[in-house]
mmCIF file of C-alpha atoms in Angstrom:
data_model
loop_
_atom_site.group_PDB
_atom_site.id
_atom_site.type_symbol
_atom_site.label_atom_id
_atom_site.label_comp_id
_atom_site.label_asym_id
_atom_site.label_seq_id
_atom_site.Cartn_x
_atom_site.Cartn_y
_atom_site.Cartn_z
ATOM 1 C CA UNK A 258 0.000 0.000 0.000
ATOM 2 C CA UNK A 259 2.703 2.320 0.040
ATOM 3 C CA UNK A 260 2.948 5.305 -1.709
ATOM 4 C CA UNK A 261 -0.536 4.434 -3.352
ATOM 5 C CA UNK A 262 -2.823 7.378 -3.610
ATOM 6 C CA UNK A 263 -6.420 6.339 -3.006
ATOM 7 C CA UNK A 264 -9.352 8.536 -3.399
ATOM 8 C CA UNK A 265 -12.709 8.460 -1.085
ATOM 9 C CA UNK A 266 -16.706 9.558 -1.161
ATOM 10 C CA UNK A 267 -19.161 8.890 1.556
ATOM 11 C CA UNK A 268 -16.109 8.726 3.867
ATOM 12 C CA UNK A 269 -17.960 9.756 6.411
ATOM 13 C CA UNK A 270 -20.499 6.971 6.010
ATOM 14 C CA UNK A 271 -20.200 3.553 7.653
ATOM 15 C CA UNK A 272 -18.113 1.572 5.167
ATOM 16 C CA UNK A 273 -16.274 4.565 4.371
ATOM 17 C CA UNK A 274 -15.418 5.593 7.697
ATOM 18 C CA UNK A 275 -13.972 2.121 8.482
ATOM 19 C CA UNK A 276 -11.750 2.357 4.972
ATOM 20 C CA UNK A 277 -10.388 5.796 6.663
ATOM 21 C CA UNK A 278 -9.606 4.103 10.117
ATOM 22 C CA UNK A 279 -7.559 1.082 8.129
ATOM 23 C CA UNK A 280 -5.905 2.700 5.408
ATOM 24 C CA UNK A 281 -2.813 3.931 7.487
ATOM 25 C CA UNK A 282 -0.342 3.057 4.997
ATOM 26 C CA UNK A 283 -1.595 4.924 1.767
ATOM 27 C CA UNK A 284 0.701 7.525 1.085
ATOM 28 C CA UNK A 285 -2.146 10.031 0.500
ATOM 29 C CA UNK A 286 -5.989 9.597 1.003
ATOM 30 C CA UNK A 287 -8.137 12.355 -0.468
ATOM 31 C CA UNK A 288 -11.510 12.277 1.050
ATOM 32 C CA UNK A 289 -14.143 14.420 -0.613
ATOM 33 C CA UNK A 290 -16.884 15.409 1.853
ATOM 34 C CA UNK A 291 -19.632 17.814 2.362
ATOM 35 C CA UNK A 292 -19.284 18.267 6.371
ATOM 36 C CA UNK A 293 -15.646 18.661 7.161
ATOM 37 C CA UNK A 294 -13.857 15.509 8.890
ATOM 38 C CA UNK A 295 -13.090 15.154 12.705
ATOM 39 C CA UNK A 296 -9.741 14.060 13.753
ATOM 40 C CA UNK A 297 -7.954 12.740 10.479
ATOM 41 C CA UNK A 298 -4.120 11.812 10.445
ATOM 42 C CA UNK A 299 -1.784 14.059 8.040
ATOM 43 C CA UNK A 300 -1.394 11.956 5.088
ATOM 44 C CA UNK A 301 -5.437 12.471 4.646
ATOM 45 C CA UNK A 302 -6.747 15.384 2.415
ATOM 46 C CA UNK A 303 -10.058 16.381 3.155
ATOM 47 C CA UNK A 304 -11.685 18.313 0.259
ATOM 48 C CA UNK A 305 -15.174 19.838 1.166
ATOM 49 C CA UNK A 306 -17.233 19.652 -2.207
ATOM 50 C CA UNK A 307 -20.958 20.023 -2.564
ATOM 51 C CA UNK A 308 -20.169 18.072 -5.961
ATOM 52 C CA UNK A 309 -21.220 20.368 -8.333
ATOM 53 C CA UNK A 310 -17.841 21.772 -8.085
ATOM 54 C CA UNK A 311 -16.633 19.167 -10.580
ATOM 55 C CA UNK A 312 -13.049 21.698 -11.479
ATOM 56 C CA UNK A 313 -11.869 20.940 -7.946
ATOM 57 C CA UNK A 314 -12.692 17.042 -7.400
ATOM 58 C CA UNK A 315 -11.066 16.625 -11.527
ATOM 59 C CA UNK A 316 -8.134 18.339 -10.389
ATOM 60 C CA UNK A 317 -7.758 16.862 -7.077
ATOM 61 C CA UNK A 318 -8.371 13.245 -8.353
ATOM 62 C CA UNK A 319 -5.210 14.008 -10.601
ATOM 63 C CA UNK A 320 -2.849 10.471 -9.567
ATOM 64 C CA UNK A 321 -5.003 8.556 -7.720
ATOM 65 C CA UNK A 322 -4.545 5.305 -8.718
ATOM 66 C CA UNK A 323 -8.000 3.730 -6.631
ATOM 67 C CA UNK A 324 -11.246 5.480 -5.676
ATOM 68 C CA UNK A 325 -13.570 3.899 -3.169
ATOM 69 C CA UNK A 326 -17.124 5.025 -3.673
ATOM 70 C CA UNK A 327 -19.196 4.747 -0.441
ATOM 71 C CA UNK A 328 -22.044 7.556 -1.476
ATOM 72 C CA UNK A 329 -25.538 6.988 -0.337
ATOM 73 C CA UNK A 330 -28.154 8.061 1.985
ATOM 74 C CA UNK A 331 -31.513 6.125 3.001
ATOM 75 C CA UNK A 332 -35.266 7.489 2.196
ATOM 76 C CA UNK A 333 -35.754 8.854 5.612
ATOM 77 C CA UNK A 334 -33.031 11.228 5.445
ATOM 78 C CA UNK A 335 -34.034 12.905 2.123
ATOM 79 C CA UNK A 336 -37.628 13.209 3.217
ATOM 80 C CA UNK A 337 -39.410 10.587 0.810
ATOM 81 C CA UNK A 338 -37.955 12.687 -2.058
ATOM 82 C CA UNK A 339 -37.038 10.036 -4.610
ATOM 83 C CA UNK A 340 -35.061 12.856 -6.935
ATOM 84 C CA UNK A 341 -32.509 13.646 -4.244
ATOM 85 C CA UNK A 342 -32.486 10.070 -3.458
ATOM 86 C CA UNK A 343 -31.533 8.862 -6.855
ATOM 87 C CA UNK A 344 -29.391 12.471 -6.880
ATOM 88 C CA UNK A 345 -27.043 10.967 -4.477
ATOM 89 C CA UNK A 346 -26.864 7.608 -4.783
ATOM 90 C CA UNK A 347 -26.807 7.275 -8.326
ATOM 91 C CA UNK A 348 -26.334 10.936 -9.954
ATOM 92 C CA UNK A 349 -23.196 11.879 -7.718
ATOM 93 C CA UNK A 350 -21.480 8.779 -7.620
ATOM 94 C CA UNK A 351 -21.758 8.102 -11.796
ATOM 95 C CA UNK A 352 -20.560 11.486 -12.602
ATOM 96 C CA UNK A 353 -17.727 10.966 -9.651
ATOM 97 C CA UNK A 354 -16.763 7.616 -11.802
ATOM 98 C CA UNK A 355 -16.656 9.702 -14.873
ATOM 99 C CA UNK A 356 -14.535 12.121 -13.686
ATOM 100 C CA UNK A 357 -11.866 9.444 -12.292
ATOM 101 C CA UNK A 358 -11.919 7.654 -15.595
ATOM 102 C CA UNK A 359 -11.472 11.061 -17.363
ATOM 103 C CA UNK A 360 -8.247 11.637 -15.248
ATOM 104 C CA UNK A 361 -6.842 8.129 -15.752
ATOM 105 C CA UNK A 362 -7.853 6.403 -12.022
ATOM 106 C CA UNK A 363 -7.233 2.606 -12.852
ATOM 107 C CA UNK A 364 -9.654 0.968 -10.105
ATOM 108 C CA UNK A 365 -12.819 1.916 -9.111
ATOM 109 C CA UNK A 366 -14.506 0.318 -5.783
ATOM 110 C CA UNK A 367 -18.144 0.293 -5.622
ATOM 111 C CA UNK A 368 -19.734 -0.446 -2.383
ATOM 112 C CA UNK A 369 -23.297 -1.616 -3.715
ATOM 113 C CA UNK A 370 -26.026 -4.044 -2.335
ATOM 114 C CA UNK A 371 -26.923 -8.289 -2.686
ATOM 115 C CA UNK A 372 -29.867 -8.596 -4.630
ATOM 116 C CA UNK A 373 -29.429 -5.612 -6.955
ATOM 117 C CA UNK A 374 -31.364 -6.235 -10.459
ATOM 118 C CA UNK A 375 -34.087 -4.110 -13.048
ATOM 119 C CA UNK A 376 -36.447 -6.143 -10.969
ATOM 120 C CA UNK A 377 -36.208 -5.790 -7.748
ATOM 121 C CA UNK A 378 -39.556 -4.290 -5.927
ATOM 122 C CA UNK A 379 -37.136 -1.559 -4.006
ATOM 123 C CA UNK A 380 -36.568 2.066 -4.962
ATOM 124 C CA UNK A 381 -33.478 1.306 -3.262
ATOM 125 C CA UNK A 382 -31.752 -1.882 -5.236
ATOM 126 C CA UNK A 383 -32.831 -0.548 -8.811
ATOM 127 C CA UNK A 384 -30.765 2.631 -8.045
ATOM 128 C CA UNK A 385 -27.760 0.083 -6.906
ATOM 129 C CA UNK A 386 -28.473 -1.845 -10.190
ATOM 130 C CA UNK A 387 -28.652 1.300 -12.223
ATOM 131 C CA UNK A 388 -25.226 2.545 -10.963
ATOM 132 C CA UNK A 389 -23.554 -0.589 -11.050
ATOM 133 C CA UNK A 390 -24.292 -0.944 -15.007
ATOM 134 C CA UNK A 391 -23.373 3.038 -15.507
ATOM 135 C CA UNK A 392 -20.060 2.733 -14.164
ATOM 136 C CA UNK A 393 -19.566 -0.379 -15.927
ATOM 137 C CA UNK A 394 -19.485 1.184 -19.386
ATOM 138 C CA UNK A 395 -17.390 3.838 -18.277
ATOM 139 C CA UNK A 396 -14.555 0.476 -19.154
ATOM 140 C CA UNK A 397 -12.135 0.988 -16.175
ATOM 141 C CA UNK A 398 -9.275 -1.510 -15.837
ATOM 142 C CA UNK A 399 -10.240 -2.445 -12.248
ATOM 143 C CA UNK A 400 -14.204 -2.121 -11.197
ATOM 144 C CA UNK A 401 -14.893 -3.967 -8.446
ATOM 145 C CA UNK A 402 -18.895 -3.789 -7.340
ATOM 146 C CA UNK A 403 -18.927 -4.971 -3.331
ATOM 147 C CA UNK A 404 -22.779 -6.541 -2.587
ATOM 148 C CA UNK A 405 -22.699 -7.427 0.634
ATOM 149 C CA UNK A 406 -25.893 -7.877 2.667
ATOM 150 C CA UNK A 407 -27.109 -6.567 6.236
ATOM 151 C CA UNK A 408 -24.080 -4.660 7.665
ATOM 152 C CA UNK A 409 -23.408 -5.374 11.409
ATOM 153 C CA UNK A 410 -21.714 -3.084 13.563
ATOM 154 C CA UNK A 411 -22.179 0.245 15.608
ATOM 155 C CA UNK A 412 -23.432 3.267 13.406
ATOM 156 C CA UNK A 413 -22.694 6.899 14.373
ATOM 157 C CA UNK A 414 -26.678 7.455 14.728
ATOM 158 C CA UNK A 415 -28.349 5.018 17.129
ATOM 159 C CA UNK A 416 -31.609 3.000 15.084
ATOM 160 C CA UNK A 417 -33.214 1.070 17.091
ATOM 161 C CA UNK A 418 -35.058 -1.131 15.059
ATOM 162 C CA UNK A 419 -31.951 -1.766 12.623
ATOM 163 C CA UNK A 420 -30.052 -2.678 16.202
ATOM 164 C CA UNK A 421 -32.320 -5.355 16.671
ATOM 165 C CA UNK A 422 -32.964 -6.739 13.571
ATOM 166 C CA UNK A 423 -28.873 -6.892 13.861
ATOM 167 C CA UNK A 424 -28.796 -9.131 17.202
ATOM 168 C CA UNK A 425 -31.414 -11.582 15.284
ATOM 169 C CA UNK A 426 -29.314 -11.730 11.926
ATOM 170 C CA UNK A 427 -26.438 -12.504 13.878
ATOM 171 C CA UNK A 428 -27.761 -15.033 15.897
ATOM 172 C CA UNK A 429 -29.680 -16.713 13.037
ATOM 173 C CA UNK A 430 -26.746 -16.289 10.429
ATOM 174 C CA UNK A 431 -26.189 -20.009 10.281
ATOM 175 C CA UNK A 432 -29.871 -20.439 8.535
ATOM 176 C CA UNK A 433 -29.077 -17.652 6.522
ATOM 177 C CA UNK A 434 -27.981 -19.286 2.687
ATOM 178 C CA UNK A 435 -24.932 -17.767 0.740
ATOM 179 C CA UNK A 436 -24.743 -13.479 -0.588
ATOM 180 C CA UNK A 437 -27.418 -12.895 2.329
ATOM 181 C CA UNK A 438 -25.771 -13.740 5.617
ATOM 182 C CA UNK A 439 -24.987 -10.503 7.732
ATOM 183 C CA UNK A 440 -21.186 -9.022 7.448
ATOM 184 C CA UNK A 441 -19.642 -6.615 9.356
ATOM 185 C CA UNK A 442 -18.995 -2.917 8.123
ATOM 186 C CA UNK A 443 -15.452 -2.909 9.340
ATOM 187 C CA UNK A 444 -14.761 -6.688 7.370
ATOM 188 C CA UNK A 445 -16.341 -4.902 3.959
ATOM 189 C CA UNK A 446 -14.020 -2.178 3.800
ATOM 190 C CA UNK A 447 -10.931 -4.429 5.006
ATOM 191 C CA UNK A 448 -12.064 -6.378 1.769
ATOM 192 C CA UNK A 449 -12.067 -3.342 -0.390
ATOM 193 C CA UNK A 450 -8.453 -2.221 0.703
ATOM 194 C CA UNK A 451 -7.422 -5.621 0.134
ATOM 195 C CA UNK A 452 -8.987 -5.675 -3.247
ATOM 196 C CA UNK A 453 -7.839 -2.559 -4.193
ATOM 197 C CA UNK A 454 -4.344 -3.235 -4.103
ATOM 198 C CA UNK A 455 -5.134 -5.379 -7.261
ATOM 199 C CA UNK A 456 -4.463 -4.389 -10.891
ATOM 200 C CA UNK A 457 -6.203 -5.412 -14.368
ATOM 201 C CA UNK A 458 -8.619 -7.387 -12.834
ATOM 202 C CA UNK A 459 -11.641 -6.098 -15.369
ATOM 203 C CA UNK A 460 -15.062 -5.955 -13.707
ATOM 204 C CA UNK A 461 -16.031 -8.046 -10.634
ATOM 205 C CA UNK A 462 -18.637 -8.318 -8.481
ATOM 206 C CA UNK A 463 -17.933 -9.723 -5.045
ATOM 207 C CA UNK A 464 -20.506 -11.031 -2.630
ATOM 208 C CA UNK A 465 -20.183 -12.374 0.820
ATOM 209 C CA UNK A 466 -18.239 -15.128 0.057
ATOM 210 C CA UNK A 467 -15.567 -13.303 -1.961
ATOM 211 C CA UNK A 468 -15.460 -10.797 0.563
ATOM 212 C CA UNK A 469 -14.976 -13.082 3.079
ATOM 213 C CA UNK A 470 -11.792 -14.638 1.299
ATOM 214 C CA UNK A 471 -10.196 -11.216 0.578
ATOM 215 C CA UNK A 472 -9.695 -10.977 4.858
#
């Protein structure tokens, strides 16, 4: 991982917080945020964008070899409105991708969702299926899509119901068949560094058992 300069959005989310805490050894991490950072080491750049400021993410994206894309919000938090929603997860992240393939990035890391498809009955997983065939054509040399299924661990905001839906998933994982047992947040992100250190690996799509061999 040394002297590999890596490139992050939604860093401040769960799987991209966790890549921040374990990737001590890049040489330079430039995390593009909206709300400044709290208490990031020195070889981390924080760039506050509201990404329409597409000059200053091109030019700051300039030799970074990976970029980690971690973008996304639920329904709650934009109100019900389904044009933000897609805004973010889909609109932000896509033109993000462009951008880093216009500069020359070589791997792009796309944390997305198991059961993606056209057809799924969520709002949610056609967005995740919509972005994941975007970026595709955009014909990186590395694009690695990351579906992993209920994340476990401790979120910044405290949600109750997700808590204990989390306590039965974990108990209960054993019944649970294949892409759609429970993972950790912090084992997801340890995955993606890992992965990320690869080269010319074309486009693959990693569920729960790939991630878990990648640890």
């Amino acid at each position: 991982m040394n002297n590999q300069k890596v490139a992050i959005i939604g860093g401040t989310g769960f799987i991209g917080n966790f890549i921040l805490e374990q990737f001590t050894e890049a040489s330079n991490i430039v995390v593009f945020t909206r709300k400044p950072l709290e208490n990031y080491p020195a070889n981390v750049e924080n760039v506050l964008v509201d990404f329409t400021n597409w000059d200053l993410i091109k030019d700051k994206l300039k030799g970074v070899e990976a970029v980690f894309s971690c973008m996304g919000t639920t329904f709650k938090q934009v109100k019900g409105d389904l044009k933000l929603y897609h805004w973010v997860d889909v609109e932000i992240p896509l033109h993000f991708a462009k951008v880093a393939k216009e500069v020359g990035v070589k791997h792009f890391l796309l944390d997305s969702s198991v059961g993606t498809s056209p057809n799924a009955k969520g709002y949610y997983l056609k967005m995740k299926w919509e972005l994941e065939v975007a970026i595709s054509k955009l014909d990186f040399d590395s694009f690695s899509i990351f579906r992993p299924s209920l994340l476990m661990g401790n979120r910044k905001e405290f949600r109750l119901m997700e808590r204990i839906f989390q306590g039965l998933m974990g108990a209960l994982a054993f019944l649970i068949p294949g892409d759609y047992k429970p993972i950790l947040g912090k084992e997801v992100a340890k995955a993606m560094i890992q992965q990320s250190l690869k080269q010319g690996v074309g486009q693959q799509i990693l569920g729960y058992k790939e991630i878990k061999a990648l640890l």
